[in-house]
Short mmCIF file of C-alpha atoms and ligand atoms in Angstrom, two decimals:
data_model
loop_
_atom_site.label_atom_id
_atom_site.label_comp_id
_atom_site.label_asym_id
_atom_site.label_seq_id
_atom_site.Cartn_x
_atom_site.Cartn_y
_atom_site.Cartn_z
CA MET A 1 0.00 0.00 0.00
CA SER A 2 1.38 3.41 -0.90
CA ALA A 3 1.48 6.24 1.67
CA GLN A 4 -0.68 8.24 -0.73
CA LYS A 5 -3.39 5.57 -0.60
CA PHE A 6 -3.51 5.79 3.19
CA ALA A 7 -3.50 9.59 3.25
CA GLY A 8 -7.08 10.09 2.04
CA ARG A 9 -8.73 7.34 4.05
CA MET A 10 -11.16 7.74 6.90
CA THR A 11 -9.42 6.94 10.19
CA ALA A 12 -10.55 5.08 13.31
CA PRO A 13 -10.51 8.29 15.45
CA GLN A 14 -12.67 10.02 12.80
CA ILE A 15 -15.20 7.19 13.12
CA THR A 16 -15.16 7.51 16.94
CA ALA A 17 -15.75 11.27 16.62
CA ARG A 18 -19.03 10.55 14.79
CA LYS A 19 -20.69 9.29 18.01
CA GLY A 20 -24.15 10.86 18.15
CA ALA A 21 -23.57 12.76 14.88
CA ASP A 22 -24.20 11.83 11.21
CA PRO A 23 -24.98 8.10 10.88
CA ILE A 24 -21.92 6.05 9.89
CA VAL A 25 -22.41 4.10 6.65
CA CYS A 26 -20.77 0.67 6.60
CA LEU A 27 -20.96 -2.40 4.34
CA THR A 28 -18.91 -5.56 3.89
CA ALA A 29 -16.69 -6.27 0.88
CA TYR A 30 -14.44 -9.17 -0.03
CA ASP A 31 -13.05 -8.23 -3.45
CA ALA A 32 -11.52 -5.24 -5.24
CA PRO A 33 -14.31 -4.35 -7.73
CA THR A 34 -17.01 -4.36 -5.05
CA ALA A 35 -14.79 -2.33 -2.71
CA ALA A 36 -14.29 0.23 -5.51
CA ILE A 37 -18.08 0.67 -5.86
CA LEU A 38 -18.64 0.89 -2.08
CA ASP A 39 -15.76 3.30 -1.51
CA ASP A 40 -17.62 6.47 -2.61
CA HIS A 41 -20.59 5.70 -0.35
CA CYS A 42 -19.21 4.08 2.80
CA ASP A 43 -17.30 5.49 5.74
CA LEU A 44 -16.15 2.02 6.70
CA ILE A 45 -15.73 -1.19 4.70
CA LEU A 46 -15.60 -4.39 6.72
CA VAL A 47 -13.85 -7.44 5.31
CA GLY A 48 -16.11 -9.65 7.39
CA ASP A 49 -15.56 -13.31 8.13
CA SER A 50 -19.05 -13.63 6.62
CA VAL A 51 -16.87 -14.16 3.52
CA GLY A 52 -16.80 -17.83 4.55
CA MET A 53 -20.56 -18.11 4.13
CA VAL A 54 -21.38 -15.68 1.31
CA VAL A 55 -18.34 -16.30 -0.90
CA HIS A 56 -16.88 -19.69 0.05
CA GLY A 57 -20.16 -21.53 0.69
CA LEU A 58 -19.44 -22.51 4.32
CA THR A 59 -22.42 -23.00 6.64
CA THR A 60 -20.83 -20.99 9.49
CA THR A 61 -17.89 -18.61 9.94
CA VAL A 62 -16.02 -21.09 12.17
CA GLY A 63 -14.03 -22.54 9.25
CA VAL A 64 -12.65 -19.20 8.08
CA SER A 65 -8.84 -18.96 8.26
CA LEU A 66 -6.45 -16.07 8.79
CA GLU A 67 -5.10 -16.67 5.28
CA MET A 68 -8.59 -16.24 3.78
CA MET A 69 -9.04 -12.96 5.67
CA ILE A 70 -5.64 -11.69 4.51
CA MET A 71 -6.31 -12.56 0.86
CA HIS A 72 -9.70 -10.81 0.84
CA GLY A 73 -8.32 -7.90 2.89
CA GLN A 74 -5.61 -7.32 0.29
CA ALA A 75 -8.18 -7.28 -2.51
CA VAL A 76 -10.43 -4.78 -0.69
CA MET A 77 -7.46 -2.49 0.04
CA ARG A 78 -6.50 -2.57 -3.66
CA GLY A 79 -10.03 -1.59 -4.68
CA SER A 80 -10.57 1.29 -2.24
CA ASP A 81 -8.80 4.44 -1.15
CA LYS A 82 -11.28 6.47 0.94
CA ALA A 83 -13.11 4.26 3.42
CA LEU A 84 -11.63 2.91 6.63
CA VAL A 85 -10.98 -0.79 5.98
CA VAL A 86 -11.47 -3.13 8.93
CA VAL A 87 -10.61 -6.85 8.67
CA ASP A 88 -12.27 -9.45 10.91
CA LEU A 89 -9.99 -11.64 13.00
CA PRO A 90 -11.37 -15.15 12.37
CA PHE A 91 -12.37 -17.77 14.95
CA GLY A 92 -9.34 -19.22 16.74
CA SER A 93 -6.96 -16.38 15.90
CA TYR A 94 -7.40 -14.12 18.96
CA GLU A 95 -9.31 -15.75 21.83
CA ASP A 96 -6.63 -17.65 23.75
CA SER A 97 -4.30 -14.78 24.67
CA PRO A 98 -3.65 -11.09 23.99
CA GLU A 99 -0.21 -12.08 22.63
CA THR A 100 -1.68 -14.46 20.03
CA ALA A 101 -4.24 -11.81 19.12
CA PHE A 102 -1.49 -9.21 18.66
CA ARG A 103 0.64 -11.51 16.48
CA ASN A 104 -2.28 -12.35 14.21
CA ALA A 105 -3.71 -8.81 14.10
CA ALA A 106 -0.26 -7.38 13.30
CA ARG A 107 0.10 -9.92 10.48
CA VAL A 108 -3.30 -8.94 9.07
CA MET A 109 -2.41 -5.23 9.19
CA GLN A 110 1.08 -5.70 7.71
CA GLU A 111 0.02 -8.04 4.91
CA THR A 112 -3.18 -6.22 3.90
CA GLY A 113 -2.46 -2.57 4.80
CA CYS A 114 -5.86 -2.35 6.53
CA GLN A 115 -6.22 0.16 9.37
CA ALA A 116 -8.10 -1.84 12.00
CA VAL A 117 -9.36 -5.28 13.01
CA LYS A 118 -12.67 -6.49 14.43
CA ILE A 119 -13.10 -9.11 17.11
CA GLU A 120 -16.25 -10.70 18.50
CA SER A 121 -16.18 -9.53 22.09
CA GLY A 122 -17.34 -11.77 24.88
CA SER A 123 -16.55 -11.04 28.51
CA TYR A 124 -12.96 -12.35 27.99
CA ALA A 125 -12.14 -9.73 25.36
CA ALA A 126 -11.40 -6.51 27.28
CA GLU A 127 -7.81 -7.45 28.13
CA THR A 128 -7.08 -8.35 24.52
CA ILE A 129 -8.65 -5.14 23.17
CA ALA A 130 -6.55 -2.99 25.54
CA TYR A 131 -3.40 -4.96 24.64
CA LEU A 132 -3.94 -4.43 20.89
CA VAL A 133 -4.91 -0.75 21.16
CA GLU A 134 -1.91 0.07 23.40
CA ARG A 135 0.31 -1.52 20.75
CA GLY A 136 -1.11 0.45 17.82
CA ILE A 137 -3.96 -1.70 16.53
CA PRO A 138 -7.40 -0.04 16.37
CA VAL A 139 -10.10 -2.51 17.37
CA MET A 140 -13.78 -2.61 16.48
CA SER A 141 -15.69 -4.87 18.85
CA HIS A 142 -18.77 -6.99 18.12
CA VAL A 143 -21.44 -7.80 20.73
CA GLY A 144 -24.92 -9.34 20.77
CA LEU A 145 -25.24 -12.18 18.27
CA ARG A 146 -21.65 -13.33 17.81
CA PRO A 147 -21.70 -15.71 14.81
CA GLN A 148 -18.34 -17.32 15.72
CA SER A 149 -20.04 -18.63 18.91
CA MET A 150 -23.03 -20.15 17.11
CA ASN A 151 -22.10 -23.65 18.29
CA VAL A 152 -22.45 -22.49 21.90
CA LEU A 153 -25.49 -20.30 21.24
CA GLY A 154 -27.26 -23.04 19.25
CA GLY A 155 -27.78 -21.02 16.07
CA PHE A 156 -28.06 -17.53 14.63
CA ARG A 157 -31.13 -16.40 16.62
CA ALA A 158 -31.39 -12.83 17.94
CA ARG A 159 -29.89 -12.43 21.42
CA GLY A 160 -30.91 -10.78 24.68
CA ARG A 161 -34.38 -12.23 25.22
CA SER A 162 -33.66 -12.83 28.92
CA GLN A 163 -32.68 -10.00 31.26
CA LYS A 164 -29.47 -11.88 32.18
CA VAL A 165 -28.24 -12.10 28.57
CA ALA A 166 -29.39 -8.55 27.79
CA ASP A 167 -27.38 -7.28 30.79
CA GLU A 168 -24.34 -9.29 29.66
CA ILE A 169 -24.51 -7.71 26.20
CA VAL A 170 -24.59 -4.19 27.67
CA GLU A 171 -21.70 -5.11 30.02
CA ASN A 172 -19.64 -6.54 27.13
CA ALA A 173 -20.15 -3.35 25.13
CA ILE A 174 -19.17 -1.14 28.07
CA ALA A 175 -16.07 -3.27 28.75
CA ALA A 176 -15.09 -3.17 25.06
CA ALA A 177 -15.48 0.63 24.99
CA LYS A 178 -13.51 1.12 28.21
CA ALA A 179 -10.74 -1.12 26.86
CA GLY A 180 -10.30 1.29 23.93
CA SER A 181 -12.41 -0.02 21.01
CA PHE A 182 -13.04 2.74 18.49
CA ALA A 183 -16.55 1.42 17.65
CA VAL A 184 -18.74 -1.56 18.45
CA VAL A 185 -20.93 -3.65 16.16
CA VAL A 186 -24.24 -4.58 17.81
CA GLU A 187 -25.81 -7.57 16.05
CA GLY A 188 -29.15 -9.36 16.37
CA VAL A 189 -30.73 -7.71 19.42
CA SER A 190 -34.03 -5.91 20.05
CA ALA A 191 -34.21 -2.23 19.10
CA GLU A 192 -34.71 -1.45 22.79
CA LEU A 193 -31.51 -3.26 23.81
CA ALA A 194 -29.53 -1.69 20.94
CA ASP A 195 -30.66 1.76 22.11
CA LYS A 196 -29.61 0.89 25.65
CA VAL A 197 -26.13 -0.12 24.42
CA THR A 198 -25.90 3.07 22.32
CA LYS A 199 -26.66 5.18 25.40
CA ALA A 200 -24.29 3.17 27.62
CA VAL A 201 -21.10 3.61 25.57
CA ASP A 202 -19.16 6.67 24.43
CA ILE A 203 -18.10 5.04 21.14
CA PRO A 204 -20.28 4.63 18.03
CA THR A 205 -22.55 1.60 17.84
CA ILE A 206 -22.84 0.05 14.39
CA GLY A 207 -26.12 -1.84 14.14
CA ILE A 208 -26.97 -4.96 12.17
CA GLY A 209 -30.37 -6.35 13.06
CA ALA A 210 -30.37 -3.78 15.88
CA SER A 211 -31.93 -0.28 15.79
CA ALA A 212 -32.11 2.86 13.64
CA GLY A 213 -30.96 4.63 16.81
CA CYS A 214 -27.46 3.13 16.48
CA ASP A 215 -24.70 5.54 15.45
CA GLY A 216 -24.23 3.65 12.16
CA GLN A 217 -25.47 0.64 10.21
CA ILE A 218 -23.83 -2.28 8.46
CA LEU A 219 -25.16 -5.09 6.25
CA VAL A 220 -23.53 -8.00 4.48
CA THR A 221 -23.34 -6.63 0.93
CA PRO A 222 -24.37 -9.79 -1.02
CA ASP A 223 -27.45 -10.01 1.28
CA MET A 224 -28.55 -6.41 0.65
CA LEU A 225 -27.91 -6.78 -3.07
CA GLY A 226 -30.33 -9.72 -3.20
CA LEU A 227 -27.82 -12.39 -4.19
CA PHE A 228 -29.53 -14.96 -1.98
CA SER A 229 -33.22 -15.91 -1.82
CA ARG A 230 -33.08 -16.53 1.96
CA VAL A 231 -31.77 -13.73 4.16
CA PRO A 232 -32.26 -12.83 7.83
CA LYS A 233 -35.34 -10.74 8.76
CA PHE A 234 -33.24 -7.63 9.40
CA VAL A 235 -31.87 -7.49 5.84
CA LYS A 236 -33.49 -5.12 3.36
CA LYS A 237 -32.82 -6.12 -0.24
CA TYR A 238 -31.88 -2.99 -2.19
CA ALA A 239 -31.50 -4.90 -5.49
CA ALA A 240 -32.47 -8.25 -6.99
CA MET A 241 -29.04 -9.46 -8.09
CA GLN A 242 -30.00 -13.13 -8.11
CA ASP A 243 -32.70 -12.43 -10.72
CA ILE A 244 -30.43 -10.10 -12.71
CA ILE A 245 -27.61 -12.68 -12.84
CA GLU A 246 -30.04 -15.54 -13.67
CA GLU A 247 -31.46 -13.55 -16.56
CA ALA A 248 -28.03 -12.52 -17.88
CA VAL A 249 -26.64 -16.06 -17.69
CA ALA A 250 -29.74 -17.52 -19.37
CA SER A 251 -29.43 -14.96 -22.22
CA TYR A 252 -25.73 -15.77 -22.61
CA ALA A 253 -26.39 -19.52 -22.71
CA LYS A 254 -29.15 -19.04 -25.29
CA GLU A 255 -26.92 -16.86 -27.50
CA VAL A 256 -23.96 -19.26 -27.27
CA LYS A 257 -26.19 -22.17 -28.28
CA SER A 258 -27.71 -20.23 -31.23
CA ARG A 259 -24.25 -18.84 -32.25
CA LYS A 260 -25.58 -15.29 -31.84
CA PHE A 261 -22.67 -14.65 -29.44
CA PRO A 262 -19.95 -13.62 -30.16
CA GLY A 263 -21.34 -11.14 -32.68
CA GLU A 264 -19.41 -8.84 -35.00
CA THR A 265 -18.77 -6.26 -32.29
CA ASN A 266 -17.24 -8.92 -30.05
CA THR A 267 -14.78 -10.40 -32.58
CA TYR A 268 -11.37 -9.22 -33.86
CA LYS A 269 -10.76 -8.49 -37.55
CA PHE A 270 -7.17 -7.72 -38.57
CA SER A 271 -7.55 -6.06 -41.99
O1 KIV B 1 -18.60 -10.93 9.22
C1 KIV B 1 -19.35 -9.96 9.03
O2 KIV B 1 -19.74 -9.64 7.90
C2 KIV B 1 -19.78 -9.19 10.20
C3 KIV B 1 -20.90 -8.23 9.99
C4 KIV B 1 -22.16 -9.01 9.93
C5 KIV B 1 -20.93 -7.19 11.03
O3 KIV B 1 -19.27 -9.37 11.26
#
């Protein structure tokens, strides 16, 4: 990454400064051309470990590796030059100790050029967040529904139905903020709980399946583009990409079979 490329990008402190101000626009990206389209519209692009499910066809994010995150992080950095790019630390790369988390986060930052990492933040995470931030790694936390823990939680259902779990989610967010996170993703909770978290922390909350009262919003881009027929309740489809691609591929197949494609405009003539 050139110094010039970094110069114009949104920074983690600029995102933090947006607490309670203009809503922060965030989406996920995993490749350079999509990142290039998102870059003019998003304050923050997340290279989410959702890549495992929406690009690689995994059923959960548990199988996502550090190498996958680095490869997709590099592509997104090549395609963008304005948004803050945050790369998810995948399952198994940060939970066991702050030292392991630092080694893996530093590798992600050095090999991709991204400016921050995200970790799913249970009660164990505060020490790790502080360790990373003190050593120069901006951290975005993630509370509420934490997809990497789906085997413990029993699925991808919204969280915080009981008072005990709702209180834990607020506590995790407060601990993550106090430890130095620059923002916190709040996923899959009631609007009431999301608003409570937003009031309880002095860093921006980025909602997904949360509340319009959050300081920003994020969606998984292939979901909001309508690439899949089944999406979670909280997703709004802003396009019907599955239908558009189906139609285009069917037209292509028909034209190949009838020898209509390639036509004159698609063939070379050297004379
Ligand atoms: O992996 C991801 O895309 C995420 C978002 C859903 C916030 O963590």
